[in-house]
Structure formats: structure tokens, C-alpha cells
XYZ file of C-alpha atoms in Angstrom:
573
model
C 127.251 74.373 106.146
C 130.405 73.188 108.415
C 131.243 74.739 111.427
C 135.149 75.646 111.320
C 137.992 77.003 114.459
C 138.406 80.354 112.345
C 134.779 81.271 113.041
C 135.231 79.860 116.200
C 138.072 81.928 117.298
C 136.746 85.193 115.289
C 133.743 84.830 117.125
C 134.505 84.445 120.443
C 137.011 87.438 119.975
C 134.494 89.732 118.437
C 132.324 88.512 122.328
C 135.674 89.584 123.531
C 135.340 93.086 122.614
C 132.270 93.547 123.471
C 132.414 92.284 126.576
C 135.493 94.934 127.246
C 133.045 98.467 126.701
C 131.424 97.652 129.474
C 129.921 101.419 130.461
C 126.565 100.248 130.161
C 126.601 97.552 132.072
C 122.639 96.912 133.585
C 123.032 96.702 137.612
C 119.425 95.757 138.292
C 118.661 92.175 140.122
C 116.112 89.588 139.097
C 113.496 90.067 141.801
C 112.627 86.430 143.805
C 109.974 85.183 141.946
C 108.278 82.605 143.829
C 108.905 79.013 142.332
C 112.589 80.401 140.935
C 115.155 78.482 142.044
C 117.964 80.778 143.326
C 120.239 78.959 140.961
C 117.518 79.782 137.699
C 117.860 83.301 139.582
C 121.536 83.584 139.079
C 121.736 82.392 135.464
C 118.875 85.188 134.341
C 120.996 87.856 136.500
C 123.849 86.741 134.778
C 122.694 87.958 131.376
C 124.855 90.698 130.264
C 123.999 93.827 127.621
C 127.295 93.950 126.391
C 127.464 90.552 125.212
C 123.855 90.927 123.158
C 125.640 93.778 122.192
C 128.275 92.074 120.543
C 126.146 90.026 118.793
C 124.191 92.624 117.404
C 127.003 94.284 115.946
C 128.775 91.118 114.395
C 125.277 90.305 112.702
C 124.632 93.816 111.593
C 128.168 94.209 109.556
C 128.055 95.285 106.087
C 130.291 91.813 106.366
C 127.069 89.785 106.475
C 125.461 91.543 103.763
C 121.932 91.664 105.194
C 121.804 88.358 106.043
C 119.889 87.570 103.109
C 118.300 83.401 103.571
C 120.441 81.509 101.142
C 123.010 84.150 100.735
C 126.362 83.925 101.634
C 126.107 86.737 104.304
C 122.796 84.579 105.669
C 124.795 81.091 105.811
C 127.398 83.120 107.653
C 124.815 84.257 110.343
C 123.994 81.002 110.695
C 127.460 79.474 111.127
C 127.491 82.360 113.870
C 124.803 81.502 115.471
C 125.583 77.688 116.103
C 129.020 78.691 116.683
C 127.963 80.605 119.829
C 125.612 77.658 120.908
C 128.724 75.433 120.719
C 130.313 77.668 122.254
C 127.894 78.142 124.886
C 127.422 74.059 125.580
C 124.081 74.271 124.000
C 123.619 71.079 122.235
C 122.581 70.469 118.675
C 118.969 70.150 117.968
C 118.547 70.283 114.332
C 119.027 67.525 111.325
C 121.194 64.702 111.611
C 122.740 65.430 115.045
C 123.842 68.850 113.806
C 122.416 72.629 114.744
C 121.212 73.136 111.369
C 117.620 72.450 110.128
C 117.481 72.234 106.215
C 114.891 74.350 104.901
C 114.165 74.275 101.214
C 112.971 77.186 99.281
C 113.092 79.278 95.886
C 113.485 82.528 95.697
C 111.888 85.194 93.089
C 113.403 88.638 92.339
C 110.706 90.386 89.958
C 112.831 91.897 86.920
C 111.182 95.608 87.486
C 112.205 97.072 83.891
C 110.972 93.674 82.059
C 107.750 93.604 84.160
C 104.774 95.437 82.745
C 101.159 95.891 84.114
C 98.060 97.662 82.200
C 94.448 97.967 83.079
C 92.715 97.233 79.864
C 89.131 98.203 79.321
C 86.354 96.471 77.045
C 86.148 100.399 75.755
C 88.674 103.168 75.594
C 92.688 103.466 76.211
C 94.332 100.957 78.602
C 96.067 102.586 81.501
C 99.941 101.341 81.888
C 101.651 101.625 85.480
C 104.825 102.478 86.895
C 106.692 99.668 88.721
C 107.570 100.058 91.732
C 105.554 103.484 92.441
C 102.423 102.054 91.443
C 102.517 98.496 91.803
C 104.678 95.623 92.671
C 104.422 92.021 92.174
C 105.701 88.475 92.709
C 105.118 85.335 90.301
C 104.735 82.839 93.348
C 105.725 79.726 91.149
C 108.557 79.767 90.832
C 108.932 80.237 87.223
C 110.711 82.977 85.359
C 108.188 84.847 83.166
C 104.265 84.969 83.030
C 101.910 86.501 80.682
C 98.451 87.350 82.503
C 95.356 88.396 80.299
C 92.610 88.037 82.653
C 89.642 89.484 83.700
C 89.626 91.309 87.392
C 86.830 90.276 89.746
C 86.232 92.980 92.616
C 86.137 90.668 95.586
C 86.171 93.411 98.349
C 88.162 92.384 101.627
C 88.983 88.805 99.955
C 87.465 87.143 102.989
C 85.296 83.775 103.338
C 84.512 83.315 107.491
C 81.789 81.094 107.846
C 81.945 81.771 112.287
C 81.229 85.269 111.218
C 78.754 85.047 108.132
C 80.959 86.539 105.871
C 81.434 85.834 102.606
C 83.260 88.475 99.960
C 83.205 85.489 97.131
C 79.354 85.692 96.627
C 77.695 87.117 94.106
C 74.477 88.770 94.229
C 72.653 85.451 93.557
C 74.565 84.108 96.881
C 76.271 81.700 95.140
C 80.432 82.418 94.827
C 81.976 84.126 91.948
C 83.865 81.527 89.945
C 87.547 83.560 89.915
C 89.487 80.279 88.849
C 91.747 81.778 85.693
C 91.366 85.231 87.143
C 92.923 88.398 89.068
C 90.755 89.523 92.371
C 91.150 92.983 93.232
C 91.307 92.884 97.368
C 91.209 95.619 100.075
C 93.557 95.278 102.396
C 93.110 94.831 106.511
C 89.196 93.554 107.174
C 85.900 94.486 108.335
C 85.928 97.321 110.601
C 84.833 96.236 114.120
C 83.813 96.899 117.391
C 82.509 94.511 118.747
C 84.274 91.481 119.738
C 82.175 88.886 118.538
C 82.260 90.037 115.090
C 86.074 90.177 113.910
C 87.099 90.421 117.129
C 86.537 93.883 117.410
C 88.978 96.703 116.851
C 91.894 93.432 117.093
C 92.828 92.486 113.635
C 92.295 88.563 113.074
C 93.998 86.091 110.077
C 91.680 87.027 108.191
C 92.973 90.557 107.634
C 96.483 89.699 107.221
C 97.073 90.100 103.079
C 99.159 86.235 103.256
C 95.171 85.002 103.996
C 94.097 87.097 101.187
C 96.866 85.730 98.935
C 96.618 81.757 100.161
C 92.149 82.132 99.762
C 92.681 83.436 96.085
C 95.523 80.877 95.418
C 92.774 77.903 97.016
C 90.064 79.246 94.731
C 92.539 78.754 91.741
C 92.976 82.407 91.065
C 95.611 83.719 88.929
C 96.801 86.931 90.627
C 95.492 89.152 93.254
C 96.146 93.072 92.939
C 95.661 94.000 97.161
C 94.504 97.577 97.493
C 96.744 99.374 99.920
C 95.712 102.775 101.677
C 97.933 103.526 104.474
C 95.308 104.120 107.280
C 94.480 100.481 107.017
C 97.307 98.461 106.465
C 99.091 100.683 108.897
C 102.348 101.422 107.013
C 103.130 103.439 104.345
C 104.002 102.137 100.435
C 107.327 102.577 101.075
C 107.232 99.539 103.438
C 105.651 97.748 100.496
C 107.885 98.837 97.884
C 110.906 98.243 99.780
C 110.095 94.607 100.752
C 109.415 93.883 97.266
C 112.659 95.511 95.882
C 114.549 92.661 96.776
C 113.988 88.675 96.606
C 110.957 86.536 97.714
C 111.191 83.119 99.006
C 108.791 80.197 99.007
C 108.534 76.978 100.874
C 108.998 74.145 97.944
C 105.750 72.147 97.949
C 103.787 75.262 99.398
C 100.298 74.278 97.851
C 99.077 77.943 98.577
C 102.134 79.719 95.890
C 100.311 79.348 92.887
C 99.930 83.143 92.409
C 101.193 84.427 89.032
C 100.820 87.666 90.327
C 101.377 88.147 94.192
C 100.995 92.058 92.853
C 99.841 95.140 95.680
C 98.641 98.627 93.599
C 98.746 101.830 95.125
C 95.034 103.424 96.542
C 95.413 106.326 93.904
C 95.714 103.288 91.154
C 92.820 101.369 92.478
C 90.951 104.595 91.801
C 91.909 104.681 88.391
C 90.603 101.155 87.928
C 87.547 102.042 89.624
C 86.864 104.828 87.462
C 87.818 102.979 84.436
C 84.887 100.105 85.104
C 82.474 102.957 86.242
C 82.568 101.946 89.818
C 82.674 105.384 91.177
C 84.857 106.435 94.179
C 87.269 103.801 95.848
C 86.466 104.530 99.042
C 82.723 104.657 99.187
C 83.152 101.223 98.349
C 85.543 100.203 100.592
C 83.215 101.487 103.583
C 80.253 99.606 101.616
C 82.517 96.194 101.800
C 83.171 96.518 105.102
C 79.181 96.569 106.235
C 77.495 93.537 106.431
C 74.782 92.408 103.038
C 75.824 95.426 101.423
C 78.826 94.198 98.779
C 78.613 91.193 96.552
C 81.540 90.283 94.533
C 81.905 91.530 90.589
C 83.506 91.193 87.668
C 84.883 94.543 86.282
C 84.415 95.549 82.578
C 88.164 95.454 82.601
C 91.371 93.033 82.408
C 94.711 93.088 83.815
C 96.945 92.507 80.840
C 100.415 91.870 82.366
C 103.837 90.319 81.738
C 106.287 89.430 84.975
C 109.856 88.290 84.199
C 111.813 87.104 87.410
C 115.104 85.831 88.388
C 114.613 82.360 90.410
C 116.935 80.445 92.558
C 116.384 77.235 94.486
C 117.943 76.857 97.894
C 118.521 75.733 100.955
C 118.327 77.861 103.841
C 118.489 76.919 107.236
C 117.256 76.975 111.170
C 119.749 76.682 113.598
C 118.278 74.795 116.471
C 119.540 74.516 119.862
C 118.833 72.622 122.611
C 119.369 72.627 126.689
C 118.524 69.360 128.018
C 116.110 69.697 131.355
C 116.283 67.574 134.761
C 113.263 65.300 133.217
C 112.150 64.024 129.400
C 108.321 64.085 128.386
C 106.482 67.461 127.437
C 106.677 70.933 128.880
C 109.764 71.618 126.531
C 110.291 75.429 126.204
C 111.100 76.963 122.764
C 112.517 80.424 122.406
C 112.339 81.714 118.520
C 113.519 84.884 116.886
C 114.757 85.482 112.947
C 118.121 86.646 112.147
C 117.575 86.884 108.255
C 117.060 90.277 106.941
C 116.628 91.939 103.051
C 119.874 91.322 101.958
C 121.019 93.410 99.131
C 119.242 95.592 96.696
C 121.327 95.158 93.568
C 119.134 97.947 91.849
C 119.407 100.462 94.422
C 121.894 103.382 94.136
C 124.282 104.356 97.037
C 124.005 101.881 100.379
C 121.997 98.813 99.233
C 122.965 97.088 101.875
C 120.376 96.196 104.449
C 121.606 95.418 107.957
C 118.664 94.815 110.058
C 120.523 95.689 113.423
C 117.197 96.071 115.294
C 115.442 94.084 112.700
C 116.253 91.237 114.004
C 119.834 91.541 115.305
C 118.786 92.429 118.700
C 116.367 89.378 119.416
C 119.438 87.442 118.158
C 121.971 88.340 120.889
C 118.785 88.000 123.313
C 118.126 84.653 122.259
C 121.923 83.917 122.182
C 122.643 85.180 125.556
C 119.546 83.268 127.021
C 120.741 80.346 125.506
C 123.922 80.569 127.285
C 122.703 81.360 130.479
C 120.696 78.456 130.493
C 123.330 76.233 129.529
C 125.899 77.771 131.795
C 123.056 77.478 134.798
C 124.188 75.683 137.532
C 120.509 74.210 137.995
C 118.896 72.410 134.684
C 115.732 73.657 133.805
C 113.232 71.381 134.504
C 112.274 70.240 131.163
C 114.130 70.626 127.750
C 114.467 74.731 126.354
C 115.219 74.896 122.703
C 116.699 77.592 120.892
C 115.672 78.094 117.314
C 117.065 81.130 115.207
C 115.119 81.316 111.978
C 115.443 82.222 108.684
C 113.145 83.919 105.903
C 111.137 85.547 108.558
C 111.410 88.462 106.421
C 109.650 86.227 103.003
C 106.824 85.741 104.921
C 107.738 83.632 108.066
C 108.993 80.716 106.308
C 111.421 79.427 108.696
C 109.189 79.560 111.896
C 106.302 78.317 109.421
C 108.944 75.340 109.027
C 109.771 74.749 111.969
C 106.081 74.437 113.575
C 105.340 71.437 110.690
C 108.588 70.001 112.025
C 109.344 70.956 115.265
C 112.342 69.477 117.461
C 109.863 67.674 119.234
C 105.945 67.049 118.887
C 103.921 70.648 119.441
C 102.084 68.869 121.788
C 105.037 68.294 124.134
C 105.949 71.831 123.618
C 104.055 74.160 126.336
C 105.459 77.640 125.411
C 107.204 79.753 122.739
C 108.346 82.765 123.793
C 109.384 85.148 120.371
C 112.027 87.807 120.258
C 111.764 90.483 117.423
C 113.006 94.085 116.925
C 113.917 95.463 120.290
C 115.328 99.021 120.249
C 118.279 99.524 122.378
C 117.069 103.204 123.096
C 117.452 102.269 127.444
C 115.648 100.054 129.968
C 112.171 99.578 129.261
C 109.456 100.435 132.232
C 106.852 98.617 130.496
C 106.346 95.991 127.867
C 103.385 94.949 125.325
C 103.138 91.419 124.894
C 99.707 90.887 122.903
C 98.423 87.568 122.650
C 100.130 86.141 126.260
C 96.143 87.121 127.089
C 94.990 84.492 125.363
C 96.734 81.679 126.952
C 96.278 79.781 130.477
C 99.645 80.907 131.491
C 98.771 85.155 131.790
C 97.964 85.248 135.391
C 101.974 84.233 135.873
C 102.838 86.486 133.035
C 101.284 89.050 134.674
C 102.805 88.674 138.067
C 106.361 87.862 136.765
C 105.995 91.417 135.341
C 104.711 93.403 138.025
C 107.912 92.130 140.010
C 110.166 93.139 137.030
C 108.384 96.612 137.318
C 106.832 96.500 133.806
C 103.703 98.168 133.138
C 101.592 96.107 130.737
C 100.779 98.126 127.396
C 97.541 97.205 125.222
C 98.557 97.021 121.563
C 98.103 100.492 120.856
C 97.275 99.702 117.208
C 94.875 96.084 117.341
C 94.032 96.604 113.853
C 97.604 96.659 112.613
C 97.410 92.503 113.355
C 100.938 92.666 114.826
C 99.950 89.044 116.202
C 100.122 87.699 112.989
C 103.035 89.201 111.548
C 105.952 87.457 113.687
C 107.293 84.100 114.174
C 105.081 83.080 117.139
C 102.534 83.027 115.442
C 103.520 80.073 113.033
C 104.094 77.756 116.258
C 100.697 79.385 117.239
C 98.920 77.623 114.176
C 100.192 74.418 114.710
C 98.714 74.682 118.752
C 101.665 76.204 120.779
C 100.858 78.770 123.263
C 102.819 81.772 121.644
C 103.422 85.407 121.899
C 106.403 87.994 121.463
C 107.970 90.034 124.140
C 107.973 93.689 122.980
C 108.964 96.804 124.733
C 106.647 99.161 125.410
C 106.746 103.091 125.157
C 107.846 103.667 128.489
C 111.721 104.038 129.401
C 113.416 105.239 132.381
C 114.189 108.452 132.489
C 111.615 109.291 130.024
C 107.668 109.952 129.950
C 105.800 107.515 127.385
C 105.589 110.280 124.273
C 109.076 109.949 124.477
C 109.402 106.050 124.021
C 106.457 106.587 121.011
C 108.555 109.005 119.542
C 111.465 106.403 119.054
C 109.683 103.996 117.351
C 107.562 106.123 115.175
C 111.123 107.455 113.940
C 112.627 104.040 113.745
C 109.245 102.789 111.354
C 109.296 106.081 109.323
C 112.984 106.371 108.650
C 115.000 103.356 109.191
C 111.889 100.531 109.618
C 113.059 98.015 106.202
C 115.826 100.473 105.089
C 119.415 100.218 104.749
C 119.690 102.713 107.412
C 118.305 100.038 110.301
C 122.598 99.984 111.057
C 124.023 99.354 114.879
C 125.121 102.229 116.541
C 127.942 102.597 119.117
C 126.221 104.469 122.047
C 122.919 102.115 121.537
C 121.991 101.304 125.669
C 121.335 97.438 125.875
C 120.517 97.246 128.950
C 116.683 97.040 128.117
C 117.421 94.046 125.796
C 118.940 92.478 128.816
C 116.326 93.248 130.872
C 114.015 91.988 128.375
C 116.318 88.381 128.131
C 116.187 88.119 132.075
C 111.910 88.437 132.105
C 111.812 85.684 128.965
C 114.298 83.608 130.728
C 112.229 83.533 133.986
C 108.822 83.276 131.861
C 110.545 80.203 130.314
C 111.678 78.599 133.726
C 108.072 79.195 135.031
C 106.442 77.634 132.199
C 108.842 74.429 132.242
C 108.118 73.887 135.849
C 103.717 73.847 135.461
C 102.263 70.788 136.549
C 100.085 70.797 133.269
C 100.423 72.204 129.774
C 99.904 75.658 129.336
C 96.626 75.780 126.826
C 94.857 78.271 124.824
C 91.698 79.931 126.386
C 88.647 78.356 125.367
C 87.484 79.608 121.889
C 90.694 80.778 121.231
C 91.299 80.650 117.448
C 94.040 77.965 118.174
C 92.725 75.596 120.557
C 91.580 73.281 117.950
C 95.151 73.033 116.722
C 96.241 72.816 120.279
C 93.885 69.542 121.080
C 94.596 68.261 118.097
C 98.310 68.241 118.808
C 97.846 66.576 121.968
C 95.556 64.062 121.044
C 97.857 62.970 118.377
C 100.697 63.074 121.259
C 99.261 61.122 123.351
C 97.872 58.291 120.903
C 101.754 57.805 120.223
């Protein structure tokens, strides 16, 4: 990629005509936050809605063609984006003294009318399915076709905790199913919990997120895994499913974990068939008999998945565009601010619009992340210790990017104290609260807290702790490696507006335009609540690159190990 003066000048002119509809322009101050310097104070006010606004409409174009990773419409986001850091005085942070961090991956496009899948019994008629209504599936290898004739080893929820005694790989003799050369069957989600100790309670943990399920099967040499969806517990409907499987599937090269020759998910209504065809009874009964402790053991079904899975495959190189505002002092307490601005790209199968723009998804943390970026640079103060900027890609494969960038971040985790992660924010008006699950479990809440009671945002629990949002956004992959890390996210309650209201507007924007080629900007979207949003991160950030110490994880937090471990490797350097 090469930056160029056409994009320069296109760019800046697209800012220019943003900046002119200037009706919604957000008139609230940043309130004097003790330990904000006035001059931090006047860069966050300084963030303006119509310039995120800008942005999110130059990334959303039919132009960029969904912003597919490794697509032309993706490299063109990405000259964008470090076109607007230049712009901006934001320095380069990436490879080789440039903005751009080379990430290399493969992609997979499952051929659905060359792709077949049958439940074959040791006795009676096998049972073919429908692709694409009944299942859908991924050869992880990279490789274009597979045959699979394998036996399929019930393995309930696909989990093996030893902190919570759990173990869905033994058999009834206690010792684990051997499923090397096989297909596990897999429920999706995990244990059903209240109490905290056990799963952490109603909050879903790693261990329910299906890319566990998927990297434990793949460790225990499995062949494919066929995940059980049901809608109540992986908290989205199939079409979510469907429609992220329509289109391509990237991998990390050298991922040890994509060995899958059949990444596949089935339908509940199919995993009944199977059920019935082994004589296992009713689906459900046994997924509330997995989910209670000593009452499942793994088995091996009387039947086989006979499959074959023809893909298209494509090496590339996608990339991370990595920015960087140099602070008053060197050493640790860098700040890193993430968000994703890949999206599907294009459907080639799909009749009528196949074009999917992602305008919320992720457009709008984009321009947030863009605009904070500027401010920061443009600051008359320096912040007190680096902020980096990192836009990346094939969020949307399975975090790839971020899961990139936190095994090679611009500088060691343990000199980085915070990520703060920007994804999907709805430009519906200016947000009275905010949810921002997982900021709990780090040292640096109490100031979270009281930076948002003086921005007048109500704090939200996760109204849905089993869906695992935690785990399904880019902070999370810097929160593996040891950085503190969460996401600001609205909440449901706008201005103007009583909270059913704000609920309302997502649960339309999930079931109608959530991972559809109707997720397209709109002229009378109100940014103002994205710039609010920007103006709270930015002060968050300041905050956090002024502590005295790093910011840590709260003891028996699932990532404090990675956390000491990253410092103790820092500081034997």
C-alpha cells in the first residue's frame, strides 16, 4: 500500500463537506475533571460530530465495497485511514517507519452448491442437508476441498476447565474420549450459572465463546466440529450465522488452532434429527443434562458425518494501520485506542444489494477513533505518555487483526496500561448512559466511574451477561495478552427519550440491519452521541496516561496471569 496526494486531497475534501452540514453540531462542554489539564480539556471539547460523520460516510460507500480485509475496497479504507492520521500529524507507528502493520492471512469462501453434508447411520437412510439453511461450514486449512467420513462424538458444551471441575471430554470411565480423526457435535454458549464461582455466574466466560469450542477440538486433533445453535443461547438468530458464513473467512497463517476441516454450525431442528437418528432422544433434555454437573459423559454416536467441502482460497496480506502521538515522557503507561474498520465485503452469491457497508458496524468507531486521534495530535498539551491509534482489520473473521496486534504490539503489553475499544455506536442522539462491561474488572474503575458521573452517564449492567459480549470485540485480544481492556458502548438511554426507547433501536438495528447489507449511513443520523462518546474515551485515555502506576487486572481476574507475565518479561529487558 502507498499513500498518494489524490487520496490526500479527496479525503480531506470529503472532511470538507462534512464539516459544512453542521446542524447537529453537539454544544455540550467537557466537565473539569480533576487531574485534566485545561489544555487536554480543550482538545476533547474540540471533537466535532460532523467530522466522525464524514468519516462514517466515506467508509460506508458502496465505493469501498464493504471493506472486505484484503479487498480492494479494504486496502482503500486503510489508505483512508492513515491518510487522515497524516493528515492529522499523527505519526506512523506500524512496520518499517510506515502506518501500516502487515498482517498475513488466507481466506476461505465455502463453494455452497459443491459442498455436501449427510448424517449417515450404521442402520437405515442417511439424512442429506441443505446448505446454508441447515448448516454452514469452513475448511480452516486452507485447502480447497475435503472429504470427511468420520464418526461424530457427542461432546456436550465442548468444554475442559480444570478451575471449575469440568470436563465434557470424559467418558463414563473418566478417562477422555479419544476424538483425534473425528467430528464433535458441541452445544453452543456453556453451563448455565448462577453463581459466580462456578462459570462466573449468569456472565458468559471464554469458555462459552464457540472460537474456544473450535480451537479445544482443533488441540485434541479433531477433524470438524458441528456447534449446535438454538437461538436462546447463543443469543442471535441463524440468520446472523448464515450471513457471516455467506461470505469469506480469514485465518492468521501459522494459526496452530485452524486445523478444522469442518469449522461447520447445524441448525437446533438438525441436531434433533441427528439425535433421533442415534436414538438419543430429545435435543434438549440433553442439553439441560450437559449443563448439570456428573450428569453427561461424552459419546460416540452410532452415526458418521459423511461430507465433502470445496472452497475458494486466497492468501493475503491485510493490514493494521497504526498510529502514534508521542507523550511528554518515554517508558510505559502508553495508551492504545483500537476499533475495526473491515466489514463482510461482498456476497457474490447474493441477489439484489450484496454489498455490505457496515456504517455502524464499524464505521462509526472509525471516525471516533479518527477524530480522537486528531485531537490529540492537534492538543496544545502532549499527553503524558505515548497514545496509539490502531484501526484493525478482520475483526469481522474472528478478531484477527486485534489478535495480531496484541502478539505484536507497537510496544511491549507490559508498557501498555490501557486499551480503550470502539465498536458499533448508533448515531440515533446523545447517549445518557453507557455500558462498558469489563472496565469492572480492572484497577482503573473507581476513575471510570467518576469520569462518568461528571459526563452524566448512567452506568448500564450488560443486560445480556450470557451473550459473552466481552469476548466478542477487539479488546479482548489485547486483554489475553495482559492489557487492561474494555469497549465503550452506549447504553439504552438517550436524551429526549425513556430507556425502552433506546432498547428499541438496537433490537431493530440486530434484527434487521445487524450483518446485512442494509447496515448503510443515513443522512439525518445525530452524531453527537459518538462525539460525546470520543470526548469520555479521550479523557479516560488522558487519565490513564497520567497514573503513577500501571493500571492492573483485579486479583483473580482471568487475565492477571497474562498481565504479570507481561511485566515480568518487561522489566527483565
Amino acid at each position: 500500500m502507498r499513500q498518494s496526494s489524490v487520496l490526500a486531497y479527496l479525503f480531506a475534501g470529503v472532511l470538507a463537506v462534512g464539516s459544512a452540514c453542521a446542524e447537529q453540531r453537539a454544544t455540550s462542554a467537557v466537565p473539569a475533571v480533576a487531574g485534566l489539564p485545561a489544555a487536554a480539556r480543550a482538545a476533547a471539547e474540540s471533537i466535532d460530530p460532523e467530522k466522525i460523520r464524514a468519516h462514517v460516510r466515506f467508509l460506508s460507500l458502496d465505493l469501498l465495497e464493504g471493506r472486505g480485509p484484503g479487498t480492494r475496497g479494504g486496502e482503500l479504507a486503510a489508505e483512508y485511514i492513515a491518510t487522515e492520521f497524516a493528515l492529522s500529524g499523527v505519526e506512523p507507528a506500524g512496520d518499517d517507519d510506515t502506518y501500516f502493520q502487515r498482517v498475513p492471512l488466507y481466506a476461505v469462501h465455502t463453494v455452497e452448491d459443491k459442498t455436501t453434508f449427510s448424517f449417515v447411520p450404521a442402520h437405515g437412510q442417511p439424512i442429506d442437508l441443505a446448505y446454508g439453511s441447515e448448516v454452514v461450514t469452513k475448511d480452516q486449512t486452507g485447502q480447497t476441498s475435503a472429504d470427511i467420513d468420520a464418526p461424530i462424538v457427542f461432546i456436550g458444551y465442548g468444554i475442559d476447565a480444570p478451575e471449575y471441575h469440568w470436563n465434557d471430554y470424559a467418558g463414563p470411565d473418566g478417562n477422555d474420549i479419544d476424538v483425534k480423526g473425528k467430528v464433535v457435535l458441541v452445544i453452543v454458549n456453556e453451563p448455565p450459572s448462577n453463581d459466580v464461582n462456578f462459570f462466573k455466574g449468569p456472565a458468559l466466560t471464554y469458555y462459552g465463546r464457540w472460537t474456544y469450542k473450535y480451537e479445544e477440538a482443533a488441540r485434541r486433533g479433531a477433524m470438524g466440529v458441528l456447534l449446535i445453535h438454538r437461538t436462546d443461547l447463543a443469543s442471535y438468530g441463524w440468520d446472523v450465522v448464515r450471513n457471516s458464513q455467506a461470505v469469506e473467512k480469514s485465518y492468521l497463517e501459522g494459526d496452530p488452532t485452524a486445523t478444522l476441516r469442518a469449522a461447520a454450525w447445524i441448525q437446533h431442528d438438525v441436531a434433533q434429527k441427528l439425535f433421533t437418528l442415534a436414538g438419543q432422544g430429545d435435543l434438549d433434555r440433553a442439553i439441560d443434562r450437559a449443563g448439570k454437573p456428573g450428569a453427561f459423559h461424552a459419546v460416540e454416536l452410532p452415526v458418521r458425518l459423511r461430507a465433502h467441502v470445496e472452497s475458494r482460497v486466497r492468501r493475503y496480506v491485510s493490514a493494521n494501520v497504526v498510529g502514534r502521538v508521542r507523550g511528554a515522557s518515554g517508558g510505559g503507561n502508553a495508551v492504545l485506542y483500537t476499533a475495526h474498520y473491515d466489514h463482510l465485503g461482498i456476497d457474490p452469491d447474493a441477489k439484489g444489494d450484496n454489498i455490505y457497508n457496515g456504517a455502524a458496524d464499524n464505521s462509526t468507531g472509525c471516525g471516533i477513533l479518527l477524530e480522537m486521534a486528531r485531537a490529540f495530535a492537534q492538543s496544545s498539551a502532549r499527553p503524558p505518555h505515548d497514545v496509539y491509534f490502531a484501526a484493525v482489520t478482520a475483526e469481522e473473521q474472528g478478531l484477527l487483526g486485534s489478535q495480531y496486534l496484541g502478539m505484536h504490539p507497537p510496544v511491549p503489553a507490559g508498557k501498555i496500561t490501557l486499551d480503550l475499544n470502539y465498536d458499533m455506536l448508533l448515531p440515533i442522539g446523545i447517549p445518557r448512559s453507557v455500558s462498558l462491561g469489563g472496565a469492572e474488572r480492572i484497577s482503573f474503575w473507581p476513575a471510570v466511574q467518576r469520569v462518568a458521573k461528571q459526563f452524566d452517564f448512567a452506568l448500564e449492567s450488560d443486560p445480556a451477561p450470557g451473550a459473552g459480549h466481552y469476548y466478542r470485540s477487539d479488546h479482548f485480544s489485547l486483554a489475553r495478552v495482559g492489557i487492561p481492556a474494555f469497549s465503550v458502548d452506549q447504553g439504552e438511554l438517550f436524551e429526549g427519550h425513556d430507556q425502552a426507547w433506546g432498547r428499541a433501536q438496537m433490537e431493530d438495528y440486530v434484527a434487521h440491519h445487524y450483518h446485512q447489507p442494509s447496515d448503510e449511513y443515513h443522512a439525518d443520523w445525530d452524531f453527537r452521541g459518538n462525539a460525546k462518546l470520543a470526548r469520555f474515551g479521550f479523557v479516560l485515555g488522558w487519565l490513564a496516561s497520567e497514573q503513577t502506576k500501571p493500571i492492573e487486572w483485579q486479583p483473580g481476574d482471568e487475565f492477571e496471569k497474562a498481565r504479570k507475565a507481561s511485566e515480568a518479561g518487561q522489566a527483565q529487558q
